[in-house]
PDB file of C-alpha atoms in Angstrom:
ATOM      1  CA  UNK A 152      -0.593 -40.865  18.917  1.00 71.00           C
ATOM      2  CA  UNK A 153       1.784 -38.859  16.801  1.00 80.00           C
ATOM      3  CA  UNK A 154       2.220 -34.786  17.883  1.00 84.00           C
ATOM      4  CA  UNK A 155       0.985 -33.008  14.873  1.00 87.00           C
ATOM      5  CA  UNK A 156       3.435 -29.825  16.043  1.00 88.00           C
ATOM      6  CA  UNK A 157       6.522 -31.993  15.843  1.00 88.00           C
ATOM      7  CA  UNK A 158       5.119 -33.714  12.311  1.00 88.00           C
ATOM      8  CA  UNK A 159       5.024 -30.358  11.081  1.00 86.00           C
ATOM      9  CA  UNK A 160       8.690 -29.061  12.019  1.00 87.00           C
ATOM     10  CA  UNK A 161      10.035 -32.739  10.401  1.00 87.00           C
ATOM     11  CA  UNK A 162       7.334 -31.301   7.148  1.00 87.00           C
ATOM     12  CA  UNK A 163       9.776 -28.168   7.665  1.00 85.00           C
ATOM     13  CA  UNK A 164      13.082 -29.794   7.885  1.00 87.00           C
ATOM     14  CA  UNK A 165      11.939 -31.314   4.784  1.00 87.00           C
ATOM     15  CA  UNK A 166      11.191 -27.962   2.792  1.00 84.00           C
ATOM     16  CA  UNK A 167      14.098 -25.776   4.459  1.00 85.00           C
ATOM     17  CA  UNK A 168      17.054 -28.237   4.639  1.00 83.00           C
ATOM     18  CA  UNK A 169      18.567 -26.432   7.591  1.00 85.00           C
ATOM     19  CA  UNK A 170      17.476 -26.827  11.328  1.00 87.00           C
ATOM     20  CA  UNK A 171      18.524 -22.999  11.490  1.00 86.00           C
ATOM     21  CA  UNK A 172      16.416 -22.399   8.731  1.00 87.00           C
ATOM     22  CA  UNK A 173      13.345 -23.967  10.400  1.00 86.00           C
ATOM     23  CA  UNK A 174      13.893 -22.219  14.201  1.00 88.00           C
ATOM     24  CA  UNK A 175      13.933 -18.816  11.556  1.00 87.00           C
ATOM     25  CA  UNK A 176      11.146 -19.334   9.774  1.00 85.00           C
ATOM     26  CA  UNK A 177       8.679 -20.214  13.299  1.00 84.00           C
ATOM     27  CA  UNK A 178      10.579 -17.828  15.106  1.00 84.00           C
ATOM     28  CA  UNK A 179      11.448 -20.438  17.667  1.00 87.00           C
ATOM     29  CA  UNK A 180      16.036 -21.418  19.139  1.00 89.00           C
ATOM     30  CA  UNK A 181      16.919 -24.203  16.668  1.00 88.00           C
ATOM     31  CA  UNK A 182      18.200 -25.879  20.065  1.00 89.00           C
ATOM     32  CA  UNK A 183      14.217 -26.250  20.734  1.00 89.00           C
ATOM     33  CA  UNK A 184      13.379 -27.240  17.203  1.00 88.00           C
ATOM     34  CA  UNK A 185      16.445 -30.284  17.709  1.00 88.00           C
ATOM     35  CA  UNK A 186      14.470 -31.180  21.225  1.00 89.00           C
ATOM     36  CA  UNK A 187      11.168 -31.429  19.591  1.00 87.00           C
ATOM     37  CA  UNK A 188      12.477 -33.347  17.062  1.00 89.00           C
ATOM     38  CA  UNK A 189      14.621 -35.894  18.893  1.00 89.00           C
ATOM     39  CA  UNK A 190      11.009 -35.943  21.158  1.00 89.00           C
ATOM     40  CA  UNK A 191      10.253 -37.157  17.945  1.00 89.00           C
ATOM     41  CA  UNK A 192      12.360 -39.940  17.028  1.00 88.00           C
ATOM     42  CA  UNK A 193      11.742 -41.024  20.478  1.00 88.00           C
ATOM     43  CA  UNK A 194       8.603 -41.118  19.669  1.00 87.00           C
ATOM     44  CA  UNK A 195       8.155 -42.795  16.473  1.00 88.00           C
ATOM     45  CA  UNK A 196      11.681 -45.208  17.507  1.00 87.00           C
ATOM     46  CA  UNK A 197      13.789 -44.713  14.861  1.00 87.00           C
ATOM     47  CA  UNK A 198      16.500 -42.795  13.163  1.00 87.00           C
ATOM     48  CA  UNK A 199      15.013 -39.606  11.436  1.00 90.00           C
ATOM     49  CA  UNK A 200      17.644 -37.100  11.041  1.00 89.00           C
ATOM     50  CA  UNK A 201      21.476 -37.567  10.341  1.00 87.00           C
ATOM     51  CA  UNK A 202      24.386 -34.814  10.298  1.00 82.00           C
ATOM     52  CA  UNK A 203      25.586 -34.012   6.472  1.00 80.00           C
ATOM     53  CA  UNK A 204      27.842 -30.903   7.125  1.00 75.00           C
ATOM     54  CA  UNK A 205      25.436 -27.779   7.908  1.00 72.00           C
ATOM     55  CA  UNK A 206      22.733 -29.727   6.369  1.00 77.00           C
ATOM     56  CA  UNK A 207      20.517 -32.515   7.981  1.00 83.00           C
ATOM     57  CA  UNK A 208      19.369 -35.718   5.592  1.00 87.00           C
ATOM     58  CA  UNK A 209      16.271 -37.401   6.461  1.00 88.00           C
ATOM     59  CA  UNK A 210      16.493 -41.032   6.832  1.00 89.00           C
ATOM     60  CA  UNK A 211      14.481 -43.217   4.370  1.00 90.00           C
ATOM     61  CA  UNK A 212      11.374 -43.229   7.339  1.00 90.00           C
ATOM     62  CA  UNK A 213      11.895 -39.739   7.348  1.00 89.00           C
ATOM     63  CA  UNK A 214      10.861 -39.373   4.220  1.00 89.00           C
ATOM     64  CA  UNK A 215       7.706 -42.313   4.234  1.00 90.00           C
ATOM     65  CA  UNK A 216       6.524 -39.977   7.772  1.00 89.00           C
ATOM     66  CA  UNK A 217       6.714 -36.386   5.856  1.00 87.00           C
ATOM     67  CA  UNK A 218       4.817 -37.981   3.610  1.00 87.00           C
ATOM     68  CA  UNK A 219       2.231 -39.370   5.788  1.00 89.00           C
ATOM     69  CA  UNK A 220       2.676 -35.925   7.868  1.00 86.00           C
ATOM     70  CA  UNK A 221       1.594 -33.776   4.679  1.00 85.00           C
ATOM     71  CA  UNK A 222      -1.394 -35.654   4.148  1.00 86.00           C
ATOM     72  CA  UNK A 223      -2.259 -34.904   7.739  1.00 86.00           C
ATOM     73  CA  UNK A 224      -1.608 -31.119   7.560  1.00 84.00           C
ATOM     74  CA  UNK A 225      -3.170 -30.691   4.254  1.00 84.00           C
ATOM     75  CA  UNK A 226      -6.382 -32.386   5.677  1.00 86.00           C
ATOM     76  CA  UNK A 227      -6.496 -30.128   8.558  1.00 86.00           C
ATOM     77  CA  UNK A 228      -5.626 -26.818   6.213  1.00 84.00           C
ATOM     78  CA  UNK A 229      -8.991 -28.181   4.267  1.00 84.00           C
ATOM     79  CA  UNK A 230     -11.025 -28.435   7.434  1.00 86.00           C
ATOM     80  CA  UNK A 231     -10.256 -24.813   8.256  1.00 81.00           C
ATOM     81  CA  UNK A 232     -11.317 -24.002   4.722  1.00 79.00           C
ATOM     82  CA  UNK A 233     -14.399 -25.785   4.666  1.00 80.00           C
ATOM     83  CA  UNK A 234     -15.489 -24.112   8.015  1.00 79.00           C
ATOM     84  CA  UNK A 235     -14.656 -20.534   6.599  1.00 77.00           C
ATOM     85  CA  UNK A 236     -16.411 -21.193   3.046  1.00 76.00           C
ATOM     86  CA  UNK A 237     -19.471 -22.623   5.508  1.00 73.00           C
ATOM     87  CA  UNK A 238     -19.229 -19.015   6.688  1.00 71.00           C
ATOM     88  CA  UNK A 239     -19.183 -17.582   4.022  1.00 71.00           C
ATOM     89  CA  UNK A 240     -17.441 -13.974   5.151  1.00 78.00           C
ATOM     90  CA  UNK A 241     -14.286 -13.106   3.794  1.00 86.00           C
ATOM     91  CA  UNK A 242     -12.126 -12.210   6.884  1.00 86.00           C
ATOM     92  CA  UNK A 243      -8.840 -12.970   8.158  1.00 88.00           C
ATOM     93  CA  UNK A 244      -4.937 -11.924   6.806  1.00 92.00           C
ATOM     94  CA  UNK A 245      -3.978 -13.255   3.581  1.00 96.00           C
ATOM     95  CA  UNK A 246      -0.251 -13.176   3.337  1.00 95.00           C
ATOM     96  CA  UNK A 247       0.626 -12.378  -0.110  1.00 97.00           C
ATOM     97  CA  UNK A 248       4.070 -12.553  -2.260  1.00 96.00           C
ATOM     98  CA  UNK A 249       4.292 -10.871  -5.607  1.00 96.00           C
ATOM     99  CA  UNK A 250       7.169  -9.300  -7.892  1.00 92.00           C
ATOM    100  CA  UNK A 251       7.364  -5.659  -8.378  1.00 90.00           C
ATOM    101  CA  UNK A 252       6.180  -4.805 -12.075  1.00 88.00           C
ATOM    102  CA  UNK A 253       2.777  -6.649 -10.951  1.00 92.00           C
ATOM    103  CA  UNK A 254       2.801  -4.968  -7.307  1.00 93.00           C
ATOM    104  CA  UNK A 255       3.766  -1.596  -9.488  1.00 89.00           C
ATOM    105  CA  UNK A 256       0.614  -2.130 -11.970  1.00 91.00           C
ATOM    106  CA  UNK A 257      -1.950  -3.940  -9.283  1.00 94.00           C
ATOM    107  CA  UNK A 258      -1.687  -3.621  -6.185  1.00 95.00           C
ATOM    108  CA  UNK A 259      -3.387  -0.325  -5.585  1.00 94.00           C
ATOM    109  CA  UNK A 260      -6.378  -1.328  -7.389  1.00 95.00           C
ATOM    110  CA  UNK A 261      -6.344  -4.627  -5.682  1.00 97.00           C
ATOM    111  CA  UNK A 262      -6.579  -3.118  -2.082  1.00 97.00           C
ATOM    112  CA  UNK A 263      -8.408  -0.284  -2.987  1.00 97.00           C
ATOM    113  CA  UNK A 264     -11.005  -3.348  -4.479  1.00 97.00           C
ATOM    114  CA  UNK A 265     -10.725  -5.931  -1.277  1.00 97.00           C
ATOM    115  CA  UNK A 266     -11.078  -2.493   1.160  1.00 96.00           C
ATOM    116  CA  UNK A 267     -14.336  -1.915  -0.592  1.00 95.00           C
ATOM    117  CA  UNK A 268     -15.853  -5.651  -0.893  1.00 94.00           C
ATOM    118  CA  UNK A 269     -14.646  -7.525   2.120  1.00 93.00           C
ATOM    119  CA  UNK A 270     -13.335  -4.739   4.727  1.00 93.00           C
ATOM    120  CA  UNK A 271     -12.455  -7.470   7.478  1.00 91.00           C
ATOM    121  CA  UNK A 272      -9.596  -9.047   5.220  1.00 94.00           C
ATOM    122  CA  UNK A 273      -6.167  -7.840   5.715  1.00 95.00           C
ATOM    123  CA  UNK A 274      -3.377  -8.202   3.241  1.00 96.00           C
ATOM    124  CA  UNK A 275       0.033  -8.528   4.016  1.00 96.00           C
ATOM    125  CA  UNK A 276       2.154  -7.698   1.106  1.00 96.00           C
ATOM    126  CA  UNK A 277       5.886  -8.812   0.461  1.00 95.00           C
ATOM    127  CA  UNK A 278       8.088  -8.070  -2.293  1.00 93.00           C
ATOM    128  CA  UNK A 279       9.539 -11.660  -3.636  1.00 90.00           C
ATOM    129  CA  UNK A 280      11.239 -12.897  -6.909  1.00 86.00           C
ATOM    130  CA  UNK A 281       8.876 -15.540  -8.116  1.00 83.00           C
ATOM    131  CA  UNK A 282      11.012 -18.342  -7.849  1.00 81.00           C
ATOM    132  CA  UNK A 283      12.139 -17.700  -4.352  1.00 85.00           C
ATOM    133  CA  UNK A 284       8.334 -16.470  -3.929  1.00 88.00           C
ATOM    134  CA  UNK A 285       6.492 -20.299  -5.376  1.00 89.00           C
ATOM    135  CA  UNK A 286       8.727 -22.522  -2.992  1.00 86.00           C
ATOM    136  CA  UNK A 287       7.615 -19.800  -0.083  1.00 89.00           C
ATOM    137  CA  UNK A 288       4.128 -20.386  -0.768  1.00 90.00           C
ATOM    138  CA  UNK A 289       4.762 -24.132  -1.152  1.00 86.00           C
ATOM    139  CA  UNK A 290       6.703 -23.875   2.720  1.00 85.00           C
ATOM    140  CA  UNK A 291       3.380 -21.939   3.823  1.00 88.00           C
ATOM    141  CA  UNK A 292       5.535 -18.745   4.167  1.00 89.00           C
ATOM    142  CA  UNK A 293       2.708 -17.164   1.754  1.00 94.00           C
ATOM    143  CA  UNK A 294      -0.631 -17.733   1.161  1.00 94.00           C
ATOM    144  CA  UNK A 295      -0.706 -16.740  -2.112  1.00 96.00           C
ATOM    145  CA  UNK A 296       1.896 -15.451  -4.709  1.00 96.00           C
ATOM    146  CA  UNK A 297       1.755 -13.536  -7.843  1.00 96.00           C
ATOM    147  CA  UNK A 298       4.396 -14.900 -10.414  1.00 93.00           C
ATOM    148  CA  UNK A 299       5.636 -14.840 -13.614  1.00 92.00           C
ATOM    149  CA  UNK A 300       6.525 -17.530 -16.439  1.00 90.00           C
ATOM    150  CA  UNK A 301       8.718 -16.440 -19.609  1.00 91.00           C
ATOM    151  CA  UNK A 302       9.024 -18.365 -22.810  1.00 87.00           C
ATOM    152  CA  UNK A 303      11.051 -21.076 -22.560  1.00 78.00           C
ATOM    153  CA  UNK A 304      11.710 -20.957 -19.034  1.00 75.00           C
ATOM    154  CA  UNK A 305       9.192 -22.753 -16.812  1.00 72.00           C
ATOM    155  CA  UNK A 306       8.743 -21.487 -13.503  1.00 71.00           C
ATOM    156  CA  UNK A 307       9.157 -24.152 -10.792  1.00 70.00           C
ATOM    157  CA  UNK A 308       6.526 -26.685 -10.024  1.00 77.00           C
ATOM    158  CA  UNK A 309       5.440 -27.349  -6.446  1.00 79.00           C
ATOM    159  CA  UNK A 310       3.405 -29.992  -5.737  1.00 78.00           C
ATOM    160  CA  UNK A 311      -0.293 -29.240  -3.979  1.00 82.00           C
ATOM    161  CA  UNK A 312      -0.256 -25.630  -5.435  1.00 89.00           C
ATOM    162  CA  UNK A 313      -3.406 -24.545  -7.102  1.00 91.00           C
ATOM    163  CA  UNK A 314      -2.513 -22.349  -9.873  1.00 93.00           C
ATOM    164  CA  UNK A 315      -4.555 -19.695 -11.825  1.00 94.00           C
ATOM    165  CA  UNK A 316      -3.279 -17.846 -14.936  1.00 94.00           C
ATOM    166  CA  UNK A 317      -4.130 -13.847 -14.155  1.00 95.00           C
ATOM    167  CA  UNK A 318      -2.741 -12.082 -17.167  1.00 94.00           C
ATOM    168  CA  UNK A 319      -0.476 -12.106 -20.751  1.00 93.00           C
ATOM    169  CA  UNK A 320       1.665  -9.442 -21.773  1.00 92.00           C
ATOM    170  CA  UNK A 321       3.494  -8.588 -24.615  1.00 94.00           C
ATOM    171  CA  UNK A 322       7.726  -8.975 -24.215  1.00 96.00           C
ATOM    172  CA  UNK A 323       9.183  -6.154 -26.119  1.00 97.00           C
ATOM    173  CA  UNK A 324      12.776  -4.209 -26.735  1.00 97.00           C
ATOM    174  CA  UNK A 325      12.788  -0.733 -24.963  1.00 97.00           C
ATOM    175  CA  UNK A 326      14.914   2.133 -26.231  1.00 97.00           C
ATOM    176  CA  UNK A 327      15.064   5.958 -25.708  1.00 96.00           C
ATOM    177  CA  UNK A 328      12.216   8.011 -27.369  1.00 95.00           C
ATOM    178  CA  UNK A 329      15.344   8.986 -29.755  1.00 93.00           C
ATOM    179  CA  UNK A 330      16.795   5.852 -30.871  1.00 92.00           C
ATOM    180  CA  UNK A 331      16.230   4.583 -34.104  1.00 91.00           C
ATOM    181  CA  UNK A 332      16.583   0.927 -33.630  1.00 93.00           C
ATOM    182  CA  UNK A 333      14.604  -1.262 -35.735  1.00 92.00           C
ATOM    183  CA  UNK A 334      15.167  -4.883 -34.653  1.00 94.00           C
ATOM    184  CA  UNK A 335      16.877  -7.022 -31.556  1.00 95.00           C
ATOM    185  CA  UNK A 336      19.717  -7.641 -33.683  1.00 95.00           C
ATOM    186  CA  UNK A 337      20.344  -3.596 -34.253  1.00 94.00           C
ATOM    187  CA  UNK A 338      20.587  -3.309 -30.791  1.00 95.00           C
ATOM    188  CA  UNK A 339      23.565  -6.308 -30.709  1.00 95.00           C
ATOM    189  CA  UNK A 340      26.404  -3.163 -29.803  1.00 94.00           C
ATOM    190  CA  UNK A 341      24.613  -1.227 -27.592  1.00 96.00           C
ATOM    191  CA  UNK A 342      24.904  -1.056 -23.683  1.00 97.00           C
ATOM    192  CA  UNK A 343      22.096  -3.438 -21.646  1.00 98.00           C
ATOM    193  CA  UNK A 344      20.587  -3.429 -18.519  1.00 98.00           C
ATOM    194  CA  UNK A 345      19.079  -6.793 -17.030  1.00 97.00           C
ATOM    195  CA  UNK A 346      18.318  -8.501 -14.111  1.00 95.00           C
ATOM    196  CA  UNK A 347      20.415 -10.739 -12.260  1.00 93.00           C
ATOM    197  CA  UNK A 348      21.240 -14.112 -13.007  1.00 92.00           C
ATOM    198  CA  UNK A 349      18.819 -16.665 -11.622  1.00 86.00           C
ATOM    199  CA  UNK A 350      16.136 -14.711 -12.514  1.00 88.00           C
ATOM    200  CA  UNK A 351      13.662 -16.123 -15.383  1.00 89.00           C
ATOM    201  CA  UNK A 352      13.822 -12.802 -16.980  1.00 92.00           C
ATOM    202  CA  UNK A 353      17.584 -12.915 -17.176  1.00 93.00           C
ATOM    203  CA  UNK A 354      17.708 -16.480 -19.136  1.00 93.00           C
ATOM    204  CA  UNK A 355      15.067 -15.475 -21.701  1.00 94.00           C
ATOM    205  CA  UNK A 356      16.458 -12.222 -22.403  1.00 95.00           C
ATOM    206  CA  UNK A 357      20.129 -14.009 -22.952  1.00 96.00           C
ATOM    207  CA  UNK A 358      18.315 -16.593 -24.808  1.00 94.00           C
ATOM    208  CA  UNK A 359      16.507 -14.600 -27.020  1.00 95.00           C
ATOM    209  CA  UNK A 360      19.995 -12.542 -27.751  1.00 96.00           C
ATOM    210  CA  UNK A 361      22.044 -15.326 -28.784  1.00 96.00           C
ATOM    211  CA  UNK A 362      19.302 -16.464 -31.188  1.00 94.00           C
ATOM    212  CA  UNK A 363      19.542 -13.445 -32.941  1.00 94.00           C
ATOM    213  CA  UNK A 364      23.316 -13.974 -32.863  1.00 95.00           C
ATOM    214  CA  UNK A 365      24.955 -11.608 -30.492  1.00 96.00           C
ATOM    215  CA  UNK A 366      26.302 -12.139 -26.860  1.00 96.00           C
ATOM    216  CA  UNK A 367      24.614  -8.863 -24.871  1.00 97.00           C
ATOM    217  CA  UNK A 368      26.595  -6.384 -23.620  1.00 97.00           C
ATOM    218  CA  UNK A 369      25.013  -6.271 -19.746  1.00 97.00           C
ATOM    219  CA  UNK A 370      26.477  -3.208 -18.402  1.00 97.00           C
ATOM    220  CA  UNK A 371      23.942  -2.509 -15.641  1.00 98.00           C
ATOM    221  CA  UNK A 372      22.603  -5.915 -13.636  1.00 97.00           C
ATOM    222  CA  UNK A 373      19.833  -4.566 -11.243  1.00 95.00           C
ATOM    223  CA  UNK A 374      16.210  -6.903  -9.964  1.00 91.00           C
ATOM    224  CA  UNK A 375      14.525  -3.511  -9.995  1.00 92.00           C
ATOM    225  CA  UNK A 376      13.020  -2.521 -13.064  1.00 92.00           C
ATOM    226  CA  UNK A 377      12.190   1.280 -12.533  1.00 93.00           C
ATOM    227  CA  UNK A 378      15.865   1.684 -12.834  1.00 96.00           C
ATOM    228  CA  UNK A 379      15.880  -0.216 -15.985  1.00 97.00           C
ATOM    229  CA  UNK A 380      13.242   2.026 -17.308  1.00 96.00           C
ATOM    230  CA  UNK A 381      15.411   5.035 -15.992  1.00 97.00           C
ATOM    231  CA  UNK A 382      18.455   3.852 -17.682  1.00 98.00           C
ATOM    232  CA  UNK A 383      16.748   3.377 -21.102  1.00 97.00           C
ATOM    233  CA  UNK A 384      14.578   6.070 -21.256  1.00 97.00           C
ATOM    234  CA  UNK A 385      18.093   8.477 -20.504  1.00 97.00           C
ATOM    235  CA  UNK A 386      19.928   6.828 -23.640  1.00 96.00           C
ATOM    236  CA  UNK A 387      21.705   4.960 -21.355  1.00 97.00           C
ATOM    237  CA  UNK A 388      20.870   1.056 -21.568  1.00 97.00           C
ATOM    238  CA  UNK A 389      18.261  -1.467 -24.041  1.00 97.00           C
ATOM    239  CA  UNK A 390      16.226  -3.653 -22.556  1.00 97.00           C
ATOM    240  CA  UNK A 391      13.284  -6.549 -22.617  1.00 97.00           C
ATOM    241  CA  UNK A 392      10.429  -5.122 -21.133  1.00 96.00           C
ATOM    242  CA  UNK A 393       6.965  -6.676 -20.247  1.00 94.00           C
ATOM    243  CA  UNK A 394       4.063  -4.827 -21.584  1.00 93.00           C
ATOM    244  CA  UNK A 395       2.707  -4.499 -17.915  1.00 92.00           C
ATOM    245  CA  UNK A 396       4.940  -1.238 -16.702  1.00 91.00           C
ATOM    246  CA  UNK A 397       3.362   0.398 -19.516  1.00 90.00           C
ATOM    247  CA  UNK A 398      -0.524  -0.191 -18.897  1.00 80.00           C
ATOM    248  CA  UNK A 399      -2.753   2.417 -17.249  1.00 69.00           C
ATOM    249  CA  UNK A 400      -0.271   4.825 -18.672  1.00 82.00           C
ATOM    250  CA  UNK A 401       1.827   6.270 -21.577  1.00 90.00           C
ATOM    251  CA  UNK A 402       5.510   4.495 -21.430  1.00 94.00           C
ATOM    252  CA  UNK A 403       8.355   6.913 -21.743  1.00 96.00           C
ATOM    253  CA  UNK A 404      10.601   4.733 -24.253  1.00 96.00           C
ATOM    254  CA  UNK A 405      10.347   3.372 -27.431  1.00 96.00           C
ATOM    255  CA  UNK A 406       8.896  -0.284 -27.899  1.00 96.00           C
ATOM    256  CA  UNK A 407       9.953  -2.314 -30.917  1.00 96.00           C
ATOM    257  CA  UNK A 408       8.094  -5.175 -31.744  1.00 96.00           C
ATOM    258  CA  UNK A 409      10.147  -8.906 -31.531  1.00 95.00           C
ATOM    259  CA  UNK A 410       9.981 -11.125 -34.837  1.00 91.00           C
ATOM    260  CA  UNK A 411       8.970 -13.973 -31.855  1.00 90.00           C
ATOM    261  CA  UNK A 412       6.081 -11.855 -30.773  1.00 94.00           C
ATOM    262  CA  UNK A 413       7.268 -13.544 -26.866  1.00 95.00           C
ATOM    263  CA  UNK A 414       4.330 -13.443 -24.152  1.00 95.00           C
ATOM    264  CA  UNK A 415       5.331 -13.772 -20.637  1.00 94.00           C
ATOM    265  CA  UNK A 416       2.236 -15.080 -18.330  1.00 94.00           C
ATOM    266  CA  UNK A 417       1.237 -13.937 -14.815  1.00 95.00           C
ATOM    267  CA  UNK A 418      -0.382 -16.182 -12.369  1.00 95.00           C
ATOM    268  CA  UNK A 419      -1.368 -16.339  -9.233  1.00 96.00           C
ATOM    269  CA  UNK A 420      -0.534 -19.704  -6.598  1.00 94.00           C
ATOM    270  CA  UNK A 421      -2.090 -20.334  -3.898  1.00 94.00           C
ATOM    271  CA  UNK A 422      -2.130 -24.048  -1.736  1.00 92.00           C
ATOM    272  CA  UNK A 423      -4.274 -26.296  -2.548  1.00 90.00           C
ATOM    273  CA  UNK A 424      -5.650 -26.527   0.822  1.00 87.00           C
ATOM    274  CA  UNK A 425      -6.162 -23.104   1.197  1.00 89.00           C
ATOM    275  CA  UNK A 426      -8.074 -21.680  -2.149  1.00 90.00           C
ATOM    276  CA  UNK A 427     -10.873 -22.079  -1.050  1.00 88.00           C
ATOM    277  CA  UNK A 428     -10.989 -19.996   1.971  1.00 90.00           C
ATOM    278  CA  UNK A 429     -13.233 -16.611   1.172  1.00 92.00           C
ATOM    279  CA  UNK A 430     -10.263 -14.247   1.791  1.00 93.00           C
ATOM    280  CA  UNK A 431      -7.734 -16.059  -0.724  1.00 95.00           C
ATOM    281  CA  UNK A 432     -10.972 -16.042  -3.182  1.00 94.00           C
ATOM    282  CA  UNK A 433     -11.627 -12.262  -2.570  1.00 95.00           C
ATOM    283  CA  UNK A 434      -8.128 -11.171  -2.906  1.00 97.00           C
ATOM    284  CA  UNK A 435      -7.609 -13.367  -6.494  1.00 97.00           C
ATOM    285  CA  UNK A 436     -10.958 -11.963  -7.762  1.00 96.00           C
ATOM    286  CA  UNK A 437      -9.680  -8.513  -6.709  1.00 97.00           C
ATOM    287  CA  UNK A 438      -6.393  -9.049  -8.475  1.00 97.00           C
ATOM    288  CA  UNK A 439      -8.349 -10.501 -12.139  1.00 95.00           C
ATOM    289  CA  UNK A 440     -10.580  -6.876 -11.436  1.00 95.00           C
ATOM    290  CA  UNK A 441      -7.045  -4.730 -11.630  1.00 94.00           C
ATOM    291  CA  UNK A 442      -6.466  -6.318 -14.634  1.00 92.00           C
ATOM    292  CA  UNK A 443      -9.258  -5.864 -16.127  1.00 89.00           C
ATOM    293  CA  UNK A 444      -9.343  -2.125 -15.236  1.00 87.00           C
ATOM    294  CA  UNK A 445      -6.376  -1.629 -17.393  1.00 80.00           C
ATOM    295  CA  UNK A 446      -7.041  -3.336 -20.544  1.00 68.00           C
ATOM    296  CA  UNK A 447     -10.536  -1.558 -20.013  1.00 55.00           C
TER     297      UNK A 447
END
């Protein structure tokens, strides 16, 4: 009989790449997580890991057992599901990833929501990109993850993630109250601030720029977007904003409407094998309810 514990680190060597990356992410000395493993080999009789560099490959029966080991895990996640949806009470953490214009614009209704319908669920909230934020949730790191998708840029696929679209909002130039730009392409000389490269936001917003025939000047590169709206609404900076800052309140810039009228979605991703459990389904309903509340 195959130890489920040691199927699961070879499931993690898989995701992570790095032995040191696995004894991080259970909090255990990677010499333990190389003891369990070689336990493993042992085990199973054959070659499983080799040496490349800092990395570790998985041997070709590596890869068939991960495969096998997945199934395994995903069948036990399910059982745990089942017997909380049998009970029927919401309870338990749910450990949540999301990006910070949708923590900005929902997470206080959210909690203040879950607090008042299922008091026995705890959420633990971390701020993530949603790139870095999906493969997290895909590793088990999360159990569920608010992300984003912009035109043209798909955000990456996991397999055995359940996804569920939460919002749409509007993709539009921001300038100071004073400005008097009219179009994208007025705005082709003028200082920018965007986020940093790798970030979906970043390629759409370049993208969308050299359409309209001009390379943007990107003087100020930051992942947080109150200090894009700081720098824009002082004169200082443009930018491609997403509708969401702006609801519940009164934005203090000046939005000009793109000729490509771009949407950027909002989702939320959750494991298959765990969307069913109350506390996942209480904390997504409670998300879809902040929404709501705003275009209310």
């Amino acid at each position: 009989m195959l130890d489920v514990r040691r199927l699961r680190l070879l499931r993690e060597v898989h995701v992570r790449g790095t032995i040191a990356a696995v004894a991080a992410a259970i909090h255990q000395s990677p010499s333990s997580v190389s003891q369990q493993l070689s336990q493993l080999e042992r085990e199973v009789g054959v070659e499983l890991l080799r040496k490349v560099g800092r990395r570790v490959q998985l041997t070709s029966e590596a890869e068939l057992l991960v495969a096998h080991a997945e199934a395994v895990l995903e069948r036990l996640e399910l059982a745990e599901s089942d017997l909380l949806a049998a009970a029927d009470e919401a309870a338990g953490t749910v450990r949540m990833g999301i990006f910070q214009s949708a923590a900005l614009a929902l997470l206080p209704t959210t909690l203040r929501l879950v607090h008042e319908r299922a008091p026995r669920v705890r959420i633990v909230v971390t701020q993530r990109e949603p790139e870095t934020a999906l493969h997290e949730t895909f590793a088990r790191d999360f159990d569920l993850v608010v992300a984003e998708q912009y035109p043209g840029h798909a955000a990456p696929w996991h397999p055995q993630l359940d996804r569920q679209s939460l919002t749409q909002d509007a993709i539009r130039l921001a300038t100071a109250t004073t400005a008097t730009v009219a179009s994208l392409r007025n705005a082709a000389r003028l200082p920018w601030v965007m986020e940093p490269h790798g970030a979906a936001s970043r390629h759409f917003a370049e993208q969308l720029c050299r359409r309209a025939g001009f390379e943007p000047d990107v003087q100020f590169e930051t992942a947080d977007l109150q200090a894009h709206v700081a720098l824009v609404s002082s004169g200082n900076a443009v930018a491609l904003l997403p509708d969401l800052l702006w609801r519940g309140g009164t934005p203090p810039v000046r939005l000009v409407d793109l000729a490509e009228a771009p949407v950027r979605t909002v989702f939320t991703a959750s494991p298959e094998s765990l969307a069913s459990r109350p506390a996942v389904r209480t904390v997504r309903a409670a998300l879809l309810d902040a929404v709501g509340s705003m275009q209310g």
